[in-house]
Tab-separated table of C-alpha atoms in Angstrom:
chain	number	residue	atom	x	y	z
A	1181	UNK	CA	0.000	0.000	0.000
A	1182	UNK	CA	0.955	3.408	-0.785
A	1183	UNK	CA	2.320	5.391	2.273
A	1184	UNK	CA	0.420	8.566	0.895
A	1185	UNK	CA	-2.497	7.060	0.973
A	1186	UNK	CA	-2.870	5.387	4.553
A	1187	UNK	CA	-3.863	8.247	6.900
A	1188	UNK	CA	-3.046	8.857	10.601
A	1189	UNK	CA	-6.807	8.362	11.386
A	1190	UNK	CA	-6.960	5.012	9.563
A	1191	UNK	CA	-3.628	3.936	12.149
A	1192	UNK	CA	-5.237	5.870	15.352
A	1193	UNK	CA	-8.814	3.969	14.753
A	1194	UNK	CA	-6.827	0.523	14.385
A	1195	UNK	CA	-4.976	0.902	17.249
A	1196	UNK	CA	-7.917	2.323	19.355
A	1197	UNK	CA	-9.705	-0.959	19.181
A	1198	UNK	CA	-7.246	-2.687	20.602
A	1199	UNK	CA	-4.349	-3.720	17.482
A	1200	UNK	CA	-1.281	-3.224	18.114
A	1201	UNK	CA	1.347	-1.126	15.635
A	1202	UNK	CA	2.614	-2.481	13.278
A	1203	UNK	CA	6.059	-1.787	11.497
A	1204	UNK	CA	4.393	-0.024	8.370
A	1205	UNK	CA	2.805	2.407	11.271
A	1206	UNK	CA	5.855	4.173	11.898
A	1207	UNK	CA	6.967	5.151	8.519
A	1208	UNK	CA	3.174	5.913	7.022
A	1209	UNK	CA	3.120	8.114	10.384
A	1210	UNK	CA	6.342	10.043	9.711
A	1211	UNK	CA	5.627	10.827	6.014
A	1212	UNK	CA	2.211	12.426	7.213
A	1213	UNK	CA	4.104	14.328	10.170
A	1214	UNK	CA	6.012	15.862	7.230
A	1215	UNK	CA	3.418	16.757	5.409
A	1216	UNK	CA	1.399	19.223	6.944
A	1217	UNK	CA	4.214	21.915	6.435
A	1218	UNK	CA	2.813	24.546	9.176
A	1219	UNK	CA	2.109	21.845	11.716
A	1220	UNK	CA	5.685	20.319	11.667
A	1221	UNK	CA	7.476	24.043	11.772
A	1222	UNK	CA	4.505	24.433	14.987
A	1223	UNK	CA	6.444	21.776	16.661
A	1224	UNK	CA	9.842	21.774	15.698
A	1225	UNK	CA	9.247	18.371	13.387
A	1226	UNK	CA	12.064	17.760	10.543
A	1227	UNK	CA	12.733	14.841	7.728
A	1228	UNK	CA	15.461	13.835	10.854
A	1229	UNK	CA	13.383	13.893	13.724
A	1230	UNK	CA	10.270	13.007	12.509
A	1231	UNK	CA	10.711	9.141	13.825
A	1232	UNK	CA	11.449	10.049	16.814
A	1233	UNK	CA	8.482	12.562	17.156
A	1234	UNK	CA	5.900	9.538	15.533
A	1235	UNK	CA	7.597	6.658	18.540
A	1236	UNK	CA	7.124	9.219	21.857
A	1237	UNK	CA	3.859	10.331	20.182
A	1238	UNK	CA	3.068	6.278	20.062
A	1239	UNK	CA	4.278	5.646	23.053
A	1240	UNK	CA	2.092	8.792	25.138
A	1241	UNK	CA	-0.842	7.404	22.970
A	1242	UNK	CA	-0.722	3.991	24.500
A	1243	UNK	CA	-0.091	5.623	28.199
A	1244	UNK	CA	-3.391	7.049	27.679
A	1245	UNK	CA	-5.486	4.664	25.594
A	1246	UNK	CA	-7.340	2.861	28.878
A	1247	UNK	CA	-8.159	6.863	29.901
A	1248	UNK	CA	-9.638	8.681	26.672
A	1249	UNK	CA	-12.966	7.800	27.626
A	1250	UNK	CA	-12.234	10.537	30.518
A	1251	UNK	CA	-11.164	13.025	28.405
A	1252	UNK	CA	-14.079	15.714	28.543
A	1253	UNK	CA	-14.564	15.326	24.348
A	1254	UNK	CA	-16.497	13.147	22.178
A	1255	UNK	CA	-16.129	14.560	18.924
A	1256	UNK	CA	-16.091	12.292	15.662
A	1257	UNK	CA	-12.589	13.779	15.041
A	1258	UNK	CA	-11.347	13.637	18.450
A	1259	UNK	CA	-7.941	10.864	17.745
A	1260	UNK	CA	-7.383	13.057	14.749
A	1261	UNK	CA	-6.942	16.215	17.474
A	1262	UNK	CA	-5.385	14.005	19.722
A	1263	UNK	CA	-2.612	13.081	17.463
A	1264	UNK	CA	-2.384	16.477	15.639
A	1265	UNK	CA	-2.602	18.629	18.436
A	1266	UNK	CA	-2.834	17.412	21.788
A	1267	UNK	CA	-0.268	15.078	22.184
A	1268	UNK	CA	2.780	16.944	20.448
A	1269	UNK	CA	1.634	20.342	22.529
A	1270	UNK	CA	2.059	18.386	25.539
A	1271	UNK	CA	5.413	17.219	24.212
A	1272	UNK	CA	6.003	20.837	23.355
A	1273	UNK	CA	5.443	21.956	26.973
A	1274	UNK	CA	7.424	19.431	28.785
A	1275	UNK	CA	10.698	20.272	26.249
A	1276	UNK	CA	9.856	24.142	27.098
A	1277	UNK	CA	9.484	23.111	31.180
A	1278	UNK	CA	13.045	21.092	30.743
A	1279	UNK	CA	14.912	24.104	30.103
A	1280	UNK	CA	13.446	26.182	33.337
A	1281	UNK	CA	14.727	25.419	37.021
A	1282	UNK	CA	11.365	26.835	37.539
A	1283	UNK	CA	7.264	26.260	36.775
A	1284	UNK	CA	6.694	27.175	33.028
A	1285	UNK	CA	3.527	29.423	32.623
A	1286	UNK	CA	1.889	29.231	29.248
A	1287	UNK	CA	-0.635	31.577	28.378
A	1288	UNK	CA	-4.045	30.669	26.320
A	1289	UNK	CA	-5.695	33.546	24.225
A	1290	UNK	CA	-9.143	32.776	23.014
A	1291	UNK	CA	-12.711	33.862	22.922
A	1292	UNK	CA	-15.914	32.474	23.934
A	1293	UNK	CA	-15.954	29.059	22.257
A	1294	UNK	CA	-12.963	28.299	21.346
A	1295	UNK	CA	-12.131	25.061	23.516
A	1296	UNK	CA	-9.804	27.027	26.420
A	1297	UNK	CA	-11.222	25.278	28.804
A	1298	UNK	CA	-11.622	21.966	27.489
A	1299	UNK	CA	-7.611	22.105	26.145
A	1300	UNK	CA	-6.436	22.725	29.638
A	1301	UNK	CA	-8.354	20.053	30.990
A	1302	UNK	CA	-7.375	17.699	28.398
A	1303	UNK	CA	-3.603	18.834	28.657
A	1304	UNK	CA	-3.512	18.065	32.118
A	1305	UNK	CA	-4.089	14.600	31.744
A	1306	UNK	CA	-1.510	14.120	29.247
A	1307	UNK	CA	1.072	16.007	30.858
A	1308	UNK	CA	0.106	13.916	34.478
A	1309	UNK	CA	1.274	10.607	32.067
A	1310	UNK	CA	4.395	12.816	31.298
A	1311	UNK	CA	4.995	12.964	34.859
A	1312	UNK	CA	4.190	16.332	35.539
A	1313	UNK	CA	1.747	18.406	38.082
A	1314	UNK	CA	-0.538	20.875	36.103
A	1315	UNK	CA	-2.714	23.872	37.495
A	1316	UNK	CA	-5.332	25.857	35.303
A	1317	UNK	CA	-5.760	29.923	36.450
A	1318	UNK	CA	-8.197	31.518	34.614
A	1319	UNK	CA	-8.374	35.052	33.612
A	1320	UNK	CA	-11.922	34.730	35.262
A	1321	UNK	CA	-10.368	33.555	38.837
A	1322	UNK	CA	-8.850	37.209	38.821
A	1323	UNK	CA	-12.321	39.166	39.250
A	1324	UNK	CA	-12.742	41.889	41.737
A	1325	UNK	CA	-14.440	40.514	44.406
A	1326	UNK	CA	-18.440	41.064	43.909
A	1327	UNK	CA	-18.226	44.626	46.661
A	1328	UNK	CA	-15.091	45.607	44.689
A	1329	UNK	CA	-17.174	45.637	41.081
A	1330	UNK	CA	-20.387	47.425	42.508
A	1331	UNK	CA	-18.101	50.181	43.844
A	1332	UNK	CA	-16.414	49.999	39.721
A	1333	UNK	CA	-19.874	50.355	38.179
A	1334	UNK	CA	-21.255	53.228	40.468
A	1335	UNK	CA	-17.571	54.549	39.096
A	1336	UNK	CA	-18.068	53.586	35.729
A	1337	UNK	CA	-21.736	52.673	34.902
A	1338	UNK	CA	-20.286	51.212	31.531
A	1339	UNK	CA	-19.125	48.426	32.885
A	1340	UNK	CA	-22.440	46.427	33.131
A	1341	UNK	CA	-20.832	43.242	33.062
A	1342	UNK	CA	-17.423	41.437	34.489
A	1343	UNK	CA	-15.042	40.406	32.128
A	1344	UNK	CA	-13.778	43.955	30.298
A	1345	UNK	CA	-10.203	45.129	31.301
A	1346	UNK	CA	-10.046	47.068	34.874
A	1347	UNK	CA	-12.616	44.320	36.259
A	1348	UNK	CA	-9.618	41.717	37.373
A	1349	UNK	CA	-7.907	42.199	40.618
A	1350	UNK	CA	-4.311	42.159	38.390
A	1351	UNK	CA	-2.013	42.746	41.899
A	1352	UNK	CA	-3.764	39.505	43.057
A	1353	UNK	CA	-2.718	37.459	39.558
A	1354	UNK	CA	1.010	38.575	39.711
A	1355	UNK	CA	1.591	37.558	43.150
A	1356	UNK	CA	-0.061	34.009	42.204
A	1357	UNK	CA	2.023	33.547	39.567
A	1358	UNK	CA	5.319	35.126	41.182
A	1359	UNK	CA	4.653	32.587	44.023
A	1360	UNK	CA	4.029	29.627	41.399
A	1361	UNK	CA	7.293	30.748	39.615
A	1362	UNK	CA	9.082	31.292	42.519
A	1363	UNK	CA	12.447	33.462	44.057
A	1364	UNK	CA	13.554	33.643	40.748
A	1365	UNK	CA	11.211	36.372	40.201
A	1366	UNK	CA	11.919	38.401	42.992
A	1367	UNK	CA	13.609	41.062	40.984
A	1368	UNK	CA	10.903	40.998	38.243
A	1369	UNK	CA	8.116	41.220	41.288
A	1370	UNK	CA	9.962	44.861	42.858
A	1371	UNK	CA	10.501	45.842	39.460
A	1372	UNK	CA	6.627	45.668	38.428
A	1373	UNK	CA	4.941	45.387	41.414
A	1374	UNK	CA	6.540	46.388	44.938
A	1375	UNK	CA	3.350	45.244	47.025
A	1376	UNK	CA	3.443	42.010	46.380
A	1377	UNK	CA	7.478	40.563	46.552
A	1378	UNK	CA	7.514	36.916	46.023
A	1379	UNK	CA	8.185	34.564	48.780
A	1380	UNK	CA	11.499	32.458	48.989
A	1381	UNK	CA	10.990	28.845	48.140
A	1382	UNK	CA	11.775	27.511	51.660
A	1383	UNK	CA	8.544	30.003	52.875
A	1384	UNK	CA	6.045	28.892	50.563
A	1385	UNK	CA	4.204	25.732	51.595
A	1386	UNK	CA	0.861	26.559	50.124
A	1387	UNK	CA	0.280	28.313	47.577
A	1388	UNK	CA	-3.620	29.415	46.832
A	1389	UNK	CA	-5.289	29.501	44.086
A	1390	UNK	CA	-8.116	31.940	43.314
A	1391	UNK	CA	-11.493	30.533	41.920
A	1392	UNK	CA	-14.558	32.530	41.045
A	1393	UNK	CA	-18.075	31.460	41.507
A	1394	UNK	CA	-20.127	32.965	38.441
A	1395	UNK	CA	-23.397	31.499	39.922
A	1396	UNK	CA	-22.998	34.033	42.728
A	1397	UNK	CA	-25.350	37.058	44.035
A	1398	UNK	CA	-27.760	35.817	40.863
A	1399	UNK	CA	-25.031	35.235	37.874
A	1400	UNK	CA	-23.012	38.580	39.170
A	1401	UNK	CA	-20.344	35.996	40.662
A	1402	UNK	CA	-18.075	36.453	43.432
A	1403	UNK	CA	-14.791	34.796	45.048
A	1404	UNK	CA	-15.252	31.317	46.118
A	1405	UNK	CA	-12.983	29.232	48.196
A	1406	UNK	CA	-9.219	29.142	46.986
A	1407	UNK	CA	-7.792	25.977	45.616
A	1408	UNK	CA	-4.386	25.255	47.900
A	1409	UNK	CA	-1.847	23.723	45.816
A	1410	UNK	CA	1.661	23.147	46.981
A	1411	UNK	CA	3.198	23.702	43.378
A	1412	UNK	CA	2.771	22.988	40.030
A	1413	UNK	CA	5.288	21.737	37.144
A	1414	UNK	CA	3.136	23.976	34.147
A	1415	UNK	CA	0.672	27.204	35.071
A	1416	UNK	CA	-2.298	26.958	31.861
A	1417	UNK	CA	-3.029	30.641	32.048
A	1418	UNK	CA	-6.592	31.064	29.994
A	1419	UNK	CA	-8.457	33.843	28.925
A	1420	UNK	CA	-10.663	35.741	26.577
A	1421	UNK	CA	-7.669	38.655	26.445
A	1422	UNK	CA	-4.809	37.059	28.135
A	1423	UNK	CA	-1.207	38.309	26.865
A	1424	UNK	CA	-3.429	41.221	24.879
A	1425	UNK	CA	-1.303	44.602	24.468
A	1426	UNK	CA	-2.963	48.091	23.673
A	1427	UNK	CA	-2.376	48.910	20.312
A	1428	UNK	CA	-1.332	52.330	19.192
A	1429	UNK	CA	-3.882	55.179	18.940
A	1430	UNK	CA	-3.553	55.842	15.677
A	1431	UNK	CA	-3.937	51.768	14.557
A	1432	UNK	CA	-7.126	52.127	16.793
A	1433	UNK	CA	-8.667	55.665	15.632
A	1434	UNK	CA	-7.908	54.242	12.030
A	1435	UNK	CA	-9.926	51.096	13.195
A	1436	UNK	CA	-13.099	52.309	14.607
A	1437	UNK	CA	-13.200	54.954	12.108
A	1438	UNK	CA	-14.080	51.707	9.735
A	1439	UNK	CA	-17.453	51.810	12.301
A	1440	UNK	CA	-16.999	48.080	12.967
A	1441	UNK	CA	-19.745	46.233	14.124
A	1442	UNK	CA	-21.012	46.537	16.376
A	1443	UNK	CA	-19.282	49.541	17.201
A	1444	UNK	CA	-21.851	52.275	15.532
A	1445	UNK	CA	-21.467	55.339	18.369
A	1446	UNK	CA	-19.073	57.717	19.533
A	1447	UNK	CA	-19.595	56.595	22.942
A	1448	UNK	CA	-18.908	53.195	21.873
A	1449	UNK	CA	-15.746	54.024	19.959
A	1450	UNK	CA	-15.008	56.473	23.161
A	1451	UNK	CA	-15.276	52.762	25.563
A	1452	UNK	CA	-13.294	51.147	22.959
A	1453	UNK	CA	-10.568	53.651	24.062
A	1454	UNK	CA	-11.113	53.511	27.668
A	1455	UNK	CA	-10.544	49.749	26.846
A	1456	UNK	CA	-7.684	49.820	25.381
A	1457	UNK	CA	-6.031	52.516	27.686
A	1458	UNK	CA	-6.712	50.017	30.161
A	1459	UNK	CA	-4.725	47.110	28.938
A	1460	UNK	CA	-1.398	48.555	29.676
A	1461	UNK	CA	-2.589	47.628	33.623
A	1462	UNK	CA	-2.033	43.956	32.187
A	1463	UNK	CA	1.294	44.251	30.855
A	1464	UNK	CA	3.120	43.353	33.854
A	1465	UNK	CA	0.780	39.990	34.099
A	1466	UNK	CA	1.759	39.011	30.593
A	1467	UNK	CA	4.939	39.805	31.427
A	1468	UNK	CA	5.056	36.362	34.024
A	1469	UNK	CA	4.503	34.270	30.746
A	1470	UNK	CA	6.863	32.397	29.105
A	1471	UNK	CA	4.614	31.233	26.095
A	1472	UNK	CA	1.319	32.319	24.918
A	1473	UNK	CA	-1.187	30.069	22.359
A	1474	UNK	CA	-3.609	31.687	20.689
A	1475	UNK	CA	-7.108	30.245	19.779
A	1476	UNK	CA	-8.021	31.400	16.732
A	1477	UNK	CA	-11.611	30.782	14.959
A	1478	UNK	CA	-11.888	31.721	11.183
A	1479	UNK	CA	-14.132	33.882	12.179
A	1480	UNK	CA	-14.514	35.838	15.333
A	1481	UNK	CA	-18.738	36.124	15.447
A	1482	UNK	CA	-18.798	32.536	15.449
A	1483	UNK	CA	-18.473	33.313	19.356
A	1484	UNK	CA	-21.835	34.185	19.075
A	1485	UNK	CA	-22.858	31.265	17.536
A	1486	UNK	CA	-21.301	29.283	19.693
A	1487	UNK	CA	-22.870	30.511	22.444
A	1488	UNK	CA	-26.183	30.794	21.365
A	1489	UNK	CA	-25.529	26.609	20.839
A	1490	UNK	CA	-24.268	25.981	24.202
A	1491	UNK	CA	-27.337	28.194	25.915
A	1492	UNK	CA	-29.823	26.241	24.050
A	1493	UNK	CA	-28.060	23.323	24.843
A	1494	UNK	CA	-28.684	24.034	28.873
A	1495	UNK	CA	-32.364	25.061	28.553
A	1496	UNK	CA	-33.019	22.007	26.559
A	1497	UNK	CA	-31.136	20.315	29.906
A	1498	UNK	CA	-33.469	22.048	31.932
A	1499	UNK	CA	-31.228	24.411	33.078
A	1500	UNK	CA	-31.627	28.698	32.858
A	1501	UNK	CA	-30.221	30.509	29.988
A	1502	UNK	CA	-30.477	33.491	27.858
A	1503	UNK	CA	-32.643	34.129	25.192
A	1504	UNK	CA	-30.630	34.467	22.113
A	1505	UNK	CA	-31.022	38.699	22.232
A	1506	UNK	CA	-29.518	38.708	25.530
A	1507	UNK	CA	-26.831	36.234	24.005
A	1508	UNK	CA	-25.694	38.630	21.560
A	1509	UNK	CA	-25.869	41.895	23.464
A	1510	UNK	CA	-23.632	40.072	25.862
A	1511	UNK	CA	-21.026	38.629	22.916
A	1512	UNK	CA	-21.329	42.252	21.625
A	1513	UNK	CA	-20.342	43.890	25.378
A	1514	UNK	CA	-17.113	42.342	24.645
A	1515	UNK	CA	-16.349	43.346	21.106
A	1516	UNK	CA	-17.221	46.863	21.791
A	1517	UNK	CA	-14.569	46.569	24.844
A	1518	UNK	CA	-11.642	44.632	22.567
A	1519	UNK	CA	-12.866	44.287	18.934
A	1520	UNK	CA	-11.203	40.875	18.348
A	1521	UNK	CA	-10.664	41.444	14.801
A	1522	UNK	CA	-8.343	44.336	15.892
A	1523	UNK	CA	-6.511	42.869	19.356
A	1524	UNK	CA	-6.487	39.173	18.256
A	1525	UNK	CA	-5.573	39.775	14.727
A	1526	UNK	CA	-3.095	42.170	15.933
A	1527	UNK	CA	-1.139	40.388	18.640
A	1528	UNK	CA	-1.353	37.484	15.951
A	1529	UNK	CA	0.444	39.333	13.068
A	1530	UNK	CA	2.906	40.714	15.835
A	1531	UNK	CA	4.262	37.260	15.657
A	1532	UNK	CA	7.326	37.489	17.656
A	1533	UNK	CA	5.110	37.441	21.159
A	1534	UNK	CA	2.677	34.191	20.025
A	1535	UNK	CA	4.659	30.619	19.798
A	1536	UNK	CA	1.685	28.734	18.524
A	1537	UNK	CA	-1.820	29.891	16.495
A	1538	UNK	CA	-4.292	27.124	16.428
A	1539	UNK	CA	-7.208	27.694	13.995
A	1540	UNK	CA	-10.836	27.123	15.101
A	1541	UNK	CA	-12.967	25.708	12.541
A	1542	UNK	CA	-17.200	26.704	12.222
A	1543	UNK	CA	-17.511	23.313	13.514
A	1544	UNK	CA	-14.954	23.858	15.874
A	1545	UNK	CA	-13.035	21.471	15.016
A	1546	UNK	CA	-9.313	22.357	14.669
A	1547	UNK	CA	-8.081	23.491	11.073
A	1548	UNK	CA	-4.335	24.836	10.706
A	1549	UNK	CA	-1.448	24.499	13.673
A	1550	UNK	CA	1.088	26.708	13.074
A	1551	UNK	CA	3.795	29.373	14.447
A	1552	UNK	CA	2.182	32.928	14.167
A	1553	UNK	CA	5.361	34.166	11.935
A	1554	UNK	CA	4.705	31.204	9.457
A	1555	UNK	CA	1.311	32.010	9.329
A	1556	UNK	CA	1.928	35.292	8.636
A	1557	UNK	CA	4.566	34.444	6.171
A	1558	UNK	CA	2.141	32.141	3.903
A	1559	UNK	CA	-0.556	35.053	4.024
């Protein structure tokens, strides 16, 4: 049989109901590593390493094989993901953590929809097989507390809604992750934030972890109870804008001048600015990371479609939801605050601060893996 014409999924399916690999595996396996020219650059994949790459992929595959009916994913395409994506990104990470006498923290950029949550859940059960501890903070766990964002609004009645920039407690994030990295960043902590120096390794015995209730004071959310960890190997930093900078005012007059939806009024345009003025508070958060993914749909109003999907999808569970109006007003909140087709696009054309762009498909299934300056390049 032609190598080029047996593909990965053909192998994965065989080997997922129970067959062992055989020898033609490997080499049909290498060619298509090879192939997908973005994908291999993504991960560092050449004609001389690809065998090695297809045996510790193998190898992780069969660590995990009695367990991928725990991963929180049943798609139709999910050992195609697993091979493509997961699997070498977990690789990825443990080569990046191998070179740090410290936690790595790797950031996650996405919007609503795009699978942040589910790809740090499933990452953390690959990387356990690896051998390694995992936590997941997300940009959520850093809201003000529920007092904290009343006092914001009566400040700024704008902000109807948690989520935009200035609505994250940003001293409490830095001194999480300053305690996760540890002494090491001492310097970096006085340097960017004097209130919060972090502690010497031999002080820290717990370290906690914020969480945030969302069901709280009717859907406003507050502060729940703090996870205590006593370290972690990798920090999956998520977020709707993590590792976001403020772009330049004349890149964003030029942009809103366009009248994008669903920015129509000077007020919104005026927000917009607020908005962006407001990310420079961040930089010294996105400063603690030493990578940063982004999730990238083909097109950023599928957000809304996605969660118009997933509401449905509770109220036919007989839970409460939104009706689809108060859906998109909501999606649109957020779009006024950072137009993703101005920040996103933006931070992914930079392409010197983003080590990995991972398109989202309609479906949302995942389409092209690739470096942001490759991408970038083949536009």
């Amino acid at each position: 049989m032609d190598r080029s014409t047996v593909t990965p999924v053909e192998i994965l399916h065989r080997w997922h109901a129970g067959n062992r690999p055989l020898a033609p595996d490997f080499e049909h396996l290498a060619f298509w590593e090879l192939a997908d020219d973005l994908r291999a650059r993504a991960f560092g994949i050449t004609p001389d390493s690809a065998a090695d790459v297809v045996r510790c992929k193998t190898d992780l595959f069969f660590s995990i094989l009695d367990e991928l009916h725990t991963f929180p994913i049943k798609s139709t395409v999910f050992l195609e993901t697993l091979w493509n994506l997961w699997l070498p990104l977990a690789m990825q990470l443990s080569t990046a953590k191998q070179s740090l006498n410290r936690p790595l923290i790797q950031g996650i950029l996405g919007g609503q929809g795009t699978g942040k949550t589910t790809l740090c859940q499933v990452l953390r059960l690959i990387l356990a097989k690896l051998g390694y501890s995992t936590v997941s903070l997300s940009l959520d766990d850093l809201y003000k507390t529920y007092a904290d964002r009343q006092q914001l609004q009566k400040a700024d009645p704008r902000l109807i809604w948690r989520g935009p920039p200035g609505t994250h407690d940003i001293d409490l994030g830095i001194a999480v992750l300053d305690k996760l990295r540890g002494s090491q960043t001492r310097d970096l902590a006085a340097v960017d934030n004097p209130k919060f120096d972090a502690l010497k390794p031999d002080i820290i015995k717990n370290i906690e972890i914020p969480r945030f209730d969302k069901s709280a004071y009717a859907g406003a959310g507050d502060r729940s109870q703090p996870e205590i960890i006593s370290g972690a190997d990798i920090v999956l930093f998520e977020g709707w804008f993590v590792g976001v900078n403020p772009v330049v005012d004349a890149k964003l007059n030029e942009f809103l001048a366009a009248a994008p939806f669903p920015i129509s009024t000077e007020s919104d345009c005026q927000f917009a600015r607020d908005m962006n003025a407001k990310l420079h508070d961040y930089l010294p958060l996105w400063n603690r990371l030493d990578r940063l993914m982004v999730l990238y749909p083909q097109d950023y109003r599928l957000s809304q479609v996605w969660r118009n999907q997933a509401e449905r999808e509770m109220m036919a569970a007989g839970k409460s939801g939104m009706s689809e109006a108060e859906i998109n007003r909501f999606v649109e909140y957020f779009w006024k605050a950072l137009h993703p087709q101005l920040f996103i696009k933006s931070i992914v054309e930079e392409g010197d601060r983003v080590d990995l762009v991972i398109e989202i498909l309609s479906d949302r299934t995942v389409g092209k893996i690739s470096r942001a300056i490759d991408l970038k390049l083949s536009d």
